[in-house]
Short mmCIF file of C-alpha atoms (C1' of nucleotides) in Angstrom, two decimals:
data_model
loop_
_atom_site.label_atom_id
_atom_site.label_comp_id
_atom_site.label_asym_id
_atom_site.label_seq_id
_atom_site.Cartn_x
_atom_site.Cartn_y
_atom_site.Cartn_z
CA UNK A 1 -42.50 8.80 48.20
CA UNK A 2 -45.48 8.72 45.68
CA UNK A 3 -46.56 12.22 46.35
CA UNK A 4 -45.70 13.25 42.49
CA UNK A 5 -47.62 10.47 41.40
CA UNK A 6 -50.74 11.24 43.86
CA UNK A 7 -50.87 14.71 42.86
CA UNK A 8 -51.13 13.44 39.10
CA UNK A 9 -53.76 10.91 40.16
CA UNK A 10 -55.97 12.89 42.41
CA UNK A 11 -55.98 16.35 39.74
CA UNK A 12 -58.49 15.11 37.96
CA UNK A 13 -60.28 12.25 39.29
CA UNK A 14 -61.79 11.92 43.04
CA UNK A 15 -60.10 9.15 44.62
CA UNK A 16 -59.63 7.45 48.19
CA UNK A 17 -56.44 7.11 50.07
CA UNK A 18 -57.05 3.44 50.73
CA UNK A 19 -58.21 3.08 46.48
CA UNK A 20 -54.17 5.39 46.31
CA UNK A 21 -53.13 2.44 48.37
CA UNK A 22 -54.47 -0.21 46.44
CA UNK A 23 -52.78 1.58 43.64
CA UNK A 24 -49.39 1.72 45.39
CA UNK A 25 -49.21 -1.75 46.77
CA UNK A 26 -49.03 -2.95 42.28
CA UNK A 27 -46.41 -0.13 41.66
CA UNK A 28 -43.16 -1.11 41.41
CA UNK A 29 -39.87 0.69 42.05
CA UNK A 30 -37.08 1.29 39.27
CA UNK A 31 -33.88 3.25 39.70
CA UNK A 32 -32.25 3.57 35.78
CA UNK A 33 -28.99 4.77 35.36
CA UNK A 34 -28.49 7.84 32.76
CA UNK A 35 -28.47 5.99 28.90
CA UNK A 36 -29.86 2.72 30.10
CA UNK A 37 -32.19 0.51 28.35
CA UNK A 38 -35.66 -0.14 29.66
CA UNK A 39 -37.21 -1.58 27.12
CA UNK A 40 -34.98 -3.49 23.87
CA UNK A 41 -36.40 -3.17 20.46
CA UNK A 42 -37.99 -6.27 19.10
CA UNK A 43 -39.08 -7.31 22.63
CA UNK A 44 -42.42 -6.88 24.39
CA UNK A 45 -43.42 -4.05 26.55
CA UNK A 46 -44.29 -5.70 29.50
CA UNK A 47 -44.49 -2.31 31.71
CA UNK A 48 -45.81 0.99 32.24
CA UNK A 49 -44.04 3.42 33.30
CA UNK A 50 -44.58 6.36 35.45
CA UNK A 51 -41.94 9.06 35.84
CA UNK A 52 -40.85 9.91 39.53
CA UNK A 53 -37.74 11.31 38.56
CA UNK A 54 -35.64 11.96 35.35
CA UNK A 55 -37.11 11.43 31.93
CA UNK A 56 -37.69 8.60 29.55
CA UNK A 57 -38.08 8.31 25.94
CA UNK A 58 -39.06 6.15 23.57
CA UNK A 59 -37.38 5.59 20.11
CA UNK A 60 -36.51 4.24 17.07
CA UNK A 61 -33.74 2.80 15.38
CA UNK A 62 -33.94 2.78 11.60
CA UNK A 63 -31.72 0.37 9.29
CA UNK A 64 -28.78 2.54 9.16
CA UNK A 65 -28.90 3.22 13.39
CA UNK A 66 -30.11 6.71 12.73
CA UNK A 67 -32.40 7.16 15.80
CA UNK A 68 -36.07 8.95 16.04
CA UNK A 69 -37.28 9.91 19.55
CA UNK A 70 -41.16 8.68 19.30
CA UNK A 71 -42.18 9.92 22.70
CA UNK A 72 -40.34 12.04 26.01
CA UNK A 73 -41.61 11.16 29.40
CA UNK A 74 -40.23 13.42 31.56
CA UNK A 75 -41.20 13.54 35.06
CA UNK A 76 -44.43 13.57 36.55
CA UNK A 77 -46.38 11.68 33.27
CA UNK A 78 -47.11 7.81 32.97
CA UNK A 79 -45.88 6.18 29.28
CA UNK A 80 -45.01 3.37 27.54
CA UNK A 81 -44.23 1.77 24.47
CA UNK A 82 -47.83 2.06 24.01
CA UNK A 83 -48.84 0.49 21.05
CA UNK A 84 -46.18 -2.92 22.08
CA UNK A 85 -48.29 -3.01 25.49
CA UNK A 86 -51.77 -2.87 24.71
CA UNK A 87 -51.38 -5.34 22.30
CA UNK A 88 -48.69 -6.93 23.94
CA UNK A 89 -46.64 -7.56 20.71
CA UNK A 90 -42.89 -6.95 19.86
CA UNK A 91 -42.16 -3.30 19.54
CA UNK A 92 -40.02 -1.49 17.03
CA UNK A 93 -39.16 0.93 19.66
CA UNK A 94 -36.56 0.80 22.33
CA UNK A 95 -37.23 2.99 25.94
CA UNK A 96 -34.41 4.51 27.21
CA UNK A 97 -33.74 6.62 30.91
CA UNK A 98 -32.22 9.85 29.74
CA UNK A 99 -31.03 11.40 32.75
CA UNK A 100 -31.24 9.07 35.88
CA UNK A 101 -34.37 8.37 37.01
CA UNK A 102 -36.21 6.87 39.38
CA UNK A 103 -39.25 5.17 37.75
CA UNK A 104 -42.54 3.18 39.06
CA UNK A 105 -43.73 0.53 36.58
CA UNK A 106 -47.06 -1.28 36.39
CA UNK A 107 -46.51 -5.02 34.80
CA UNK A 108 -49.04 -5.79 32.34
CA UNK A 109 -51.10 -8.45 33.96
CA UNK A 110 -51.18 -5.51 37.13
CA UNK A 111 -52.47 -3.05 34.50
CA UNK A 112 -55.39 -5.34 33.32
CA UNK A 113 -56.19 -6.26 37.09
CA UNK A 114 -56.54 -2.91 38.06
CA UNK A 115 -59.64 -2.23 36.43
CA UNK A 116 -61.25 -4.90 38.61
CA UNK A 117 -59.32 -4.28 41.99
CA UNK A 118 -60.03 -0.27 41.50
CA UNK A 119 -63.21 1.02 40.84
CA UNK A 120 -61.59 4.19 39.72
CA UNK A 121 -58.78 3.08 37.56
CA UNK A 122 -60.85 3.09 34.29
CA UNK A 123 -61.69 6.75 34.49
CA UNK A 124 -57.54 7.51 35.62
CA UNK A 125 -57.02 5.44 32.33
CA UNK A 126 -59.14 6.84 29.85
CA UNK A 127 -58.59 10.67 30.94
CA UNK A 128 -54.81 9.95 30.77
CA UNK A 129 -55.38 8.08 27.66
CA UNK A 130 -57.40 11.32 26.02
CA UNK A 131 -54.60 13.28 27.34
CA UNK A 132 -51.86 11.97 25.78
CA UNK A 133 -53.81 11.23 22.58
CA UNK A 134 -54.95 15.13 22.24
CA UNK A 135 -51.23 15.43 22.43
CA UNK A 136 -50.78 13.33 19.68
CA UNK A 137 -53.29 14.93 17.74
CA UNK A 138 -51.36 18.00 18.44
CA UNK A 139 -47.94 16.44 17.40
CA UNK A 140 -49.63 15.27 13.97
CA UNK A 141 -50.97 18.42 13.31
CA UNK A 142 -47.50 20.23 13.87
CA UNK A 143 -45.52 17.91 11.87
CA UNK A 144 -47.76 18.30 8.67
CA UNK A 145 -48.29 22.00 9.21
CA UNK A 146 -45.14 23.37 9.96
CA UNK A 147 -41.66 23.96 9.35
CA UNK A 148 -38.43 22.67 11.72
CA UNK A 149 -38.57 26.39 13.04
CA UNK A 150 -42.22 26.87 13.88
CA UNK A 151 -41.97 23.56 15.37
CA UNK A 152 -39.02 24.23 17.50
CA UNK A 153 -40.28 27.34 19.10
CA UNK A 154 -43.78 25.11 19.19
CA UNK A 155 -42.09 23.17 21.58
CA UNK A 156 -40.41 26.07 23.45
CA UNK A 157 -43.68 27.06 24.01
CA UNK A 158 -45.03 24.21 25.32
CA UNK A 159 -41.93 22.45 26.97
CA UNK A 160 -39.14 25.09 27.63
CA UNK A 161 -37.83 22.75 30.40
CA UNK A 162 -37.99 19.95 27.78
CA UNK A 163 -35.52 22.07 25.99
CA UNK A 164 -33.00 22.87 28.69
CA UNK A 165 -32.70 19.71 30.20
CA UNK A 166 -32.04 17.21 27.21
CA UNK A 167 -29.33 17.40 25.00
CA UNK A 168 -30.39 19.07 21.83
CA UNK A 169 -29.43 15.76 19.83
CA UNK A 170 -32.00 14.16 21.31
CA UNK A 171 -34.76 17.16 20.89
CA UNK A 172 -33.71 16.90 16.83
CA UNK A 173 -34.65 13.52 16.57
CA UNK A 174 -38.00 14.75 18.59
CA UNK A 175 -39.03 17.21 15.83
CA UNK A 176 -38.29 14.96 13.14
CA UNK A 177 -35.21 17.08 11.87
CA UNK A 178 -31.54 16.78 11.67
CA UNK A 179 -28.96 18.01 14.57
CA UNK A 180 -27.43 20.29 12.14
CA UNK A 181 -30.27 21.80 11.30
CA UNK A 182 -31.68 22.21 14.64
CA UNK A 183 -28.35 23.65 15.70
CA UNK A 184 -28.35 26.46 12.39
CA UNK A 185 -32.13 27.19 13.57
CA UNK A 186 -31.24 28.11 17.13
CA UNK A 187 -28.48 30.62 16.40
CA UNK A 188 -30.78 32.13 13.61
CA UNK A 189 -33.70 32.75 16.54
CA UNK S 1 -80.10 0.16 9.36
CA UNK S 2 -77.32 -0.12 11.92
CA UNK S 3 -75.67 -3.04 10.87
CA UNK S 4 -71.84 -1.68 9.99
CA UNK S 5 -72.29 0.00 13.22
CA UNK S 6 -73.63 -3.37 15.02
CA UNK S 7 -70.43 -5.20 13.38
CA UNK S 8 -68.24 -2.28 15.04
CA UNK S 9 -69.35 -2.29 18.40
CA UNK S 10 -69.85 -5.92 18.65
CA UNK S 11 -66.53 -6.90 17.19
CA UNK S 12 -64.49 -6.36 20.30
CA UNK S 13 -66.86 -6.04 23.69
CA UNK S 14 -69.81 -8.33 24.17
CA UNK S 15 -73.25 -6.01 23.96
CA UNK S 16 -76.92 -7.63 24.62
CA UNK S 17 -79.16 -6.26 21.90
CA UNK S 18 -80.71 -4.29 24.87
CA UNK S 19 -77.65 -2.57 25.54
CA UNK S 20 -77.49 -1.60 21.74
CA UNK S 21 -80.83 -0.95 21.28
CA UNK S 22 -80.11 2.12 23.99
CA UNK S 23 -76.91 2.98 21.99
CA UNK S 24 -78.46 3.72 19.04
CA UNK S 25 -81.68 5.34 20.33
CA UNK S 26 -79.41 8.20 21.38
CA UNK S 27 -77.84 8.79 17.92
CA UNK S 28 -79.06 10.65 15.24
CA UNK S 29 -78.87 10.76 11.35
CA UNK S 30 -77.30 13.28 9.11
CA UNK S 31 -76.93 12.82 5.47
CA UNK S 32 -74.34 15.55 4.12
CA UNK S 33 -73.80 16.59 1.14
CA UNK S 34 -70.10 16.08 -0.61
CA UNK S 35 -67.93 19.21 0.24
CA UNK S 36 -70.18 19.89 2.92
CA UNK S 37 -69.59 21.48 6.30
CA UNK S 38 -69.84 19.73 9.56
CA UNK S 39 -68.30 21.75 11.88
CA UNK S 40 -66.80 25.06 11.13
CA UNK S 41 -63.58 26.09 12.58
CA UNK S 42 -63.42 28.31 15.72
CA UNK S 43 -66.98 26.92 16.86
CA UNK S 44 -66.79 24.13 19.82
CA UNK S 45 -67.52 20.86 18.27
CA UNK S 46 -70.58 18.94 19.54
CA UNK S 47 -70.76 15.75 17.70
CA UNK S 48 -69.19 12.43 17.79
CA UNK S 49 -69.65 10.58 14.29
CA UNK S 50 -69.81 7.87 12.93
CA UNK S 51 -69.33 7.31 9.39
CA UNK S 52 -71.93 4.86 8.00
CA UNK S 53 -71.48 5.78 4.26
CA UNK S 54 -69.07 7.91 2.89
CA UNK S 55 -66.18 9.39 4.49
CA UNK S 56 -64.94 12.97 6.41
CA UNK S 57 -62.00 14.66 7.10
CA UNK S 58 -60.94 16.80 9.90
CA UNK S 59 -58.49 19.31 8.25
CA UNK S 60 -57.20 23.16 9.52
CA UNK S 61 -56.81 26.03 7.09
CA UNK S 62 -53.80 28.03 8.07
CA UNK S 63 -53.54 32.31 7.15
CA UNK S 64 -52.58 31.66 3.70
CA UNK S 65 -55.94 29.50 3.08
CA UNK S 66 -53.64 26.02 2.78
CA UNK S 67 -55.28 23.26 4.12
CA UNK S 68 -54.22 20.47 5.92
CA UNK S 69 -56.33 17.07 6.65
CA UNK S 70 -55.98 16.05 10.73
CA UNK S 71 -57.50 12.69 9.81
CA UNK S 72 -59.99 10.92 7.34
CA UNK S 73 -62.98 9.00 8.92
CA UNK S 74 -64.23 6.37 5.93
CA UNK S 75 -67.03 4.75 6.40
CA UNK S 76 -67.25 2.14 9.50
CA UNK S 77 -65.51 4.21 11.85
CA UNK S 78 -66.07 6.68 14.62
CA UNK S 79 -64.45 10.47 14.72
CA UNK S 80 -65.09 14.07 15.64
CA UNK S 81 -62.75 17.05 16.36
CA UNK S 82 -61.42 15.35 19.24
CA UNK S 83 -59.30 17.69 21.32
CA UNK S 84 -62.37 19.98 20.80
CA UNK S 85 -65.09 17.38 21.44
CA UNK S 86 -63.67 16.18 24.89
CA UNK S 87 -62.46 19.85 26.09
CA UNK S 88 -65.79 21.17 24.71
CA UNK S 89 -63.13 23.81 23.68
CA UNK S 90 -63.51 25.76 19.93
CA UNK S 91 -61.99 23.85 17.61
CA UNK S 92 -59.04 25.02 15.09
CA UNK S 93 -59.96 22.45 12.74
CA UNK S 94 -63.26 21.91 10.19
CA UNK S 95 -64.73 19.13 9.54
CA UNK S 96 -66.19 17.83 6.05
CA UNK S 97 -67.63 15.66 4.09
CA UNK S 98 -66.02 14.36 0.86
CA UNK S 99 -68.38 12.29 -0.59
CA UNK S 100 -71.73 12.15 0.23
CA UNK S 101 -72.18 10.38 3.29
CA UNK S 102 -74.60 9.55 5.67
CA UNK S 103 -73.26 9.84 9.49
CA UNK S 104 -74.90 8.86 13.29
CA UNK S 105 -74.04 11.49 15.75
CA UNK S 106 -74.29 11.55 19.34
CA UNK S 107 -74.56 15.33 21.21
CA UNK S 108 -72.27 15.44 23.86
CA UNK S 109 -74.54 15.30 26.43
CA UNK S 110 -75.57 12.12 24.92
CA UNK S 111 -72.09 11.12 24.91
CA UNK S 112 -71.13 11.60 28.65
CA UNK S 113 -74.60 10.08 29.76
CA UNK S 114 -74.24 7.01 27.56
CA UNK S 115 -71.12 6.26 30.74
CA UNK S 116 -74.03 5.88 33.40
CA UNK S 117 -76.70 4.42 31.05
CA UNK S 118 -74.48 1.79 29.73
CA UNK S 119 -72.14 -0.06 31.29
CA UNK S 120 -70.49 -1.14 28.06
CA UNK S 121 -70.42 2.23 26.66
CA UNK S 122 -66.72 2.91 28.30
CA UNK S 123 -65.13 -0.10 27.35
CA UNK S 124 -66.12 0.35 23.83
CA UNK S 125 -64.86 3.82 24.38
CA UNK S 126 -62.06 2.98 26.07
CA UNK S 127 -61.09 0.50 23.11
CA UNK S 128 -62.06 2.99 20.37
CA UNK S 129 -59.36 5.49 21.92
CA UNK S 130 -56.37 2.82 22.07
CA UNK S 131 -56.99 2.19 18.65
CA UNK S 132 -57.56 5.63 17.78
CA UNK S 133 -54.13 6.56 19.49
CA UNK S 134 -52.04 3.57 18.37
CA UNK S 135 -52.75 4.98 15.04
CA UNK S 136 -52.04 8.23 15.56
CA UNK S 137 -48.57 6.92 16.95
CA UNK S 138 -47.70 5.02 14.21
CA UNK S 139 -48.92 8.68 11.81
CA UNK S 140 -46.30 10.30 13.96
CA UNK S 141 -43.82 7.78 13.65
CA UNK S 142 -44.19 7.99 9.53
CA UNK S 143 -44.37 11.47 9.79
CA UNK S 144 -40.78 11.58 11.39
CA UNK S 145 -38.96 8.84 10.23
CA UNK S 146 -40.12 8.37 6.85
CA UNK S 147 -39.55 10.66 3.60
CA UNK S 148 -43.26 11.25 1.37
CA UNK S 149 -42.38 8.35 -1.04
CA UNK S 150 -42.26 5.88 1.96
CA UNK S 151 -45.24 7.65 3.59
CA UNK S 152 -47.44 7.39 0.14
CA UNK S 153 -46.11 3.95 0.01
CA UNK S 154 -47.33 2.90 3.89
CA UNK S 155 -50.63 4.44 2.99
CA UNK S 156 -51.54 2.62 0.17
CA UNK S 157 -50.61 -0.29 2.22
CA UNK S 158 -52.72 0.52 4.71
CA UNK S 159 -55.70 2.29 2.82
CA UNK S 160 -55.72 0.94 -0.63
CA UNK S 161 -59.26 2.11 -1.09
CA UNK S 162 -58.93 5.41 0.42
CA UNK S 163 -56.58 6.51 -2.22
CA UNK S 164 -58.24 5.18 -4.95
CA UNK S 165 -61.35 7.04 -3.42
CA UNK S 166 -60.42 10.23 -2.32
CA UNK S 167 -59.01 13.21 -4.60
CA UNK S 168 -55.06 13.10 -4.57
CA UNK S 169 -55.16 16.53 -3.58
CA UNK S 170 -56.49 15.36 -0.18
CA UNK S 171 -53.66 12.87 0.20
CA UNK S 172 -51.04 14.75 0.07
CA UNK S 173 -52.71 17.28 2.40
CA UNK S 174 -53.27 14.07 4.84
CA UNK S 175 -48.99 13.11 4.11
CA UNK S 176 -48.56 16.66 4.49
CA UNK S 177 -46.82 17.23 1.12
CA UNK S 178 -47.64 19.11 -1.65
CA UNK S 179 -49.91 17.84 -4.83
CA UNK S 180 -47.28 18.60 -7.12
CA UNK S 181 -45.20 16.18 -4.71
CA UNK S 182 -47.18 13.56 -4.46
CA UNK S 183 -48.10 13.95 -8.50
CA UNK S 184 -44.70 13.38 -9.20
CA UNK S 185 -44.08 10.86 -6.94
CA UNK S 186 -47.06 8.26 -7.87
CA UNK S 187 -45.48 8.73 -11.71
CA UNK S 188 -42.31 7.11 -10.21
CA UNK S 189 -43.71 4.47 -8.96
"C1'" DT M 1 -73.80 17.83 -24.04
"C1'" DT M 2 -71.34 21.92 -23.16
"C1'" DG M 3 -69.13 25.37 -20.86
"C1'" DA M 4 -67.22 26.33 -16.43
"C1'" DT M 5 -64.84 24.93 -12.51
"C1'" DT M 6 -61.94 22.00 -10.12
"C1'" DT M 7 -58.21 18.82 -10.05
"C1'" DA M 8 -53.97 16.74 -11.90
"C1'" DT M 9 -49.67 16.94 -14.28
"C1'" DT M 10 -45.37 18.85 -15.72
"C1'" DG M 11 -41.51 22.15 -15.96
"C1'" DA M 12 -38.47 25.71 -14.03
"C1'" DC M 13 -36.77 27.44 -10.17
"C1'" DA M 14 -36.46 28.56 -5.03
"C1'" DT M 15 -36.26 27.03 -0.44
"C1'" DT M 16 -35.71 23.91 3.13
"C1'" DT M 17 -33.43 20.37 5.07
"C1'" DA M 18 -30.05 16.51 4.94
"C1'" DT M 19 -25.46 14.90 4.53
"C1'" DC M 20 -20.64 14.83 5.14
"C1'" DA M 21 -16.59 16.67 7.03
"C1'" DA M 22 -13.79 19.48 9.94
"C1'" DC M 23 -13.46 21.61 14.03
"C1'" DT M 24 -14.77 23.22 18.83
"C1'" DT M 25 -16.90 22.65 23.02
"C1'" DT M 26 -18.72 20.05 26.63
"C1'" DC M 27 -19.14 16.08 29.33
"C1'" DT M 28 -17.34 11.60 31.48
"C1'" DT M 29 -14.52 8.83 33.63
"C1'" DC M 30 -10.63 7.52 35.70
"C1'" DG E 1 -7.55 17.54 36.34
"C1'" DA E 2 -6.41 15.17 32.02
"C1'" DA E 3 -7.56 12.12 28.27
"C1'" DG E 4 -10.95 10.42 25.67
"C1'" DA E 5 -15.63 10.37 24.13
"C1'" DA E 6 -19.73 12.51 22.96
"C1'" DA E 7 -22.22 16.45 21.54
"C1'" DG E 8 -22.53 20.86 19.27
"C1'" DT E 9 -21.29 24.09 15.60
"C1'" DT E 10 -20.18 25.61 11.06
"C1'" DG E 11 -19.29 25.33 6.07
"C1'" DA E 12 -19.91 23.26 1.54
"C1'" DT E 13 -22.76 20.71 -1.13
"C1'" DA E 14 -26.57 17.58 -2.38
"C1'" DA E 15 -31.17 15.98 -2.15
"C1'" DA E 16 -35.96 16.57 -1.15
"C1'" DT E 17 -39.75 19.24 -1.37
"C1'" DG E 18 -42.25 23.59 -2.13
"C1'" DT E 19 -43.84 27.30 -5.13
"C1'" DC E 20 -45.46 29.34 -9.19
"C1'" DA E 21 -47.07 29.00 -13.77
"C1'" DA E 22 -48.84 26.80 -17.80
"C1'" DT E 23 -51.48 23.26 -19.54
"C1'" DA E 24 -54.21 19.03 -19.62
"C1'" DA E 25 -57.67 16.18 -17.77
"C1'" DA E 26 -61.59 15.29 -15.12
"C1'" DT E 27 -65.79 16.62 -12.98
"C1'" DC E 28 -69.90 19.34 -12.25
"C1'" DA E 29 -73.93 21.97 -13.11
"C1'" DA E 30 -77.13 23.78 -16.12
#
DNA sequence: TTGATTTATTGACATTTATCAACTTTCTTC
DNA sequence: GAAGAAAGTTGATAAATGTCAATAAATCAA
């Protein structure tokens, strides 16, 4: 059952099957249905997620409803409205199940505990944190560097199932760029 | 001497004096130079800064010599070349001084010891990152929702002073637009 | 200070991307 | 499998931004 998640755990850092256990025994289980709502915008992010199945993302909602995919989590990666639950304050993004998948969540007050209960849980944290933050880094640099195409076959590069799996509406509002012109771009490739 | 830097690591995470006092014996003092060269692109970067006067940027030069700033450090924060830094990997981006400044660095040896020596020293990390990342979020989250007037706008919300400070030419590498761009649209303001 | 270099502004024009609308294709659900 | 909904494509046009060039202003170094 968690052997997705223990493979992601034990890659990097050396860690017990009893500390897994420990782990385990705070995760909880969600099943989402394709399209449905994890997380409402405006409320706070009480959980982190980490993705047994399927694929999440997080987004925004601007005035007129025009929507901007902040972050995917597809399968296999932890995420969460991140900056909503570290500071535990209202988000402006929403978290939404994609496909249906089958998700294990950490509550908050499990997520602080953690680093008491498990020895190891800091260094899981802050390698996953440097991770995703490189990432970010990555993102930033591609966004004020490039154009929709170079960024498009960026992320073909880096995330060809990415590409395949989720509709291409959603992988527009990803690279910051209209579904019109993502369409045009493909055919011209 | 270390005072903004006492104020920064204090702020957040209780440190004894002790516990500083070993902190700070491991960094080391550079004064640069305005326009000069920290770290050059394609060599690994060794240093984590911080800024105690004056203020860096992390930027890439692409084919065509256009540059682009990563991030700006100003004075009272920490920063480096970070996907380089932690991967110990050669780094794409430069980084540079745009005033004269005067900068503590710790070697990353120093860096990865300062885990065992002090027991603060990953918490503060730890803490550092989350901001660090939260902000980089929110960049992203400009970057693909907003259009350069809104951008300029959030960032002299945010960083009145670094505008004011830093050549314009430098903003709009750090909104990713152009200087004409930007030029034109600070006179519509 | 002065001349030289860098930076900022402005205009004309080109390019990229967005927007709106019509239409086609694909997916969902019963 | 059929009807309806959602997503994808394509064209026409508009808006945003980039590029290049000329000039003005600011800064730097001697």
């Amino acid at each position: 059952m968690y052997e997705v998640l223990r493979n992601f755990l034990t890659r990097q850092i050396d860690v017990s099957d009893a500390d897994l256990d420990i782990f385990f025994s705070r995760l909880k289980l969600k099943k989402a249905k394709r399209n449905e709502i994890l997380l409402e915008a405006g409320s706070v992010c009480r959980h982190m997620y980490f993705v047994n199945k399927g694929c999440l993302r997080v987004y925004l909602k601007d005035i007129n409803g025009r929507e901007s995919t902040r972050f995917l989590i597809p399968d296999g990666r932890f995420g969460t409205a991140f900056p909503s639950f570290i500071l535990q304050e209202p988000s402006p993004a929403s978290i939404q199940a994609l496909e249906s998948s089958e998700v294990f969540y950490l509550t908050y007050p499990d997520f602080r505990q953690l680093f008491d209960l498990l020895p190891q849980w800091e260094k899981i944290y802050l390698q996953s944190l440097e991770r995703d933050y490189i990432m970010s880094i990555k993102r930033i640099e591609s966004l004020i560097t490039m154009d929709a195409k170079e960024r498009y076959a960026l992320l073909m590069k880096n995330e060809p199932g990415l590409i395949q799996r989720l509709p291409s509406k959603i992988i527009a509002d990803y690279l910051g760029i209209s579904q019109e012109t993502l369409s045009r771009l493909k055919s011209k490739i």
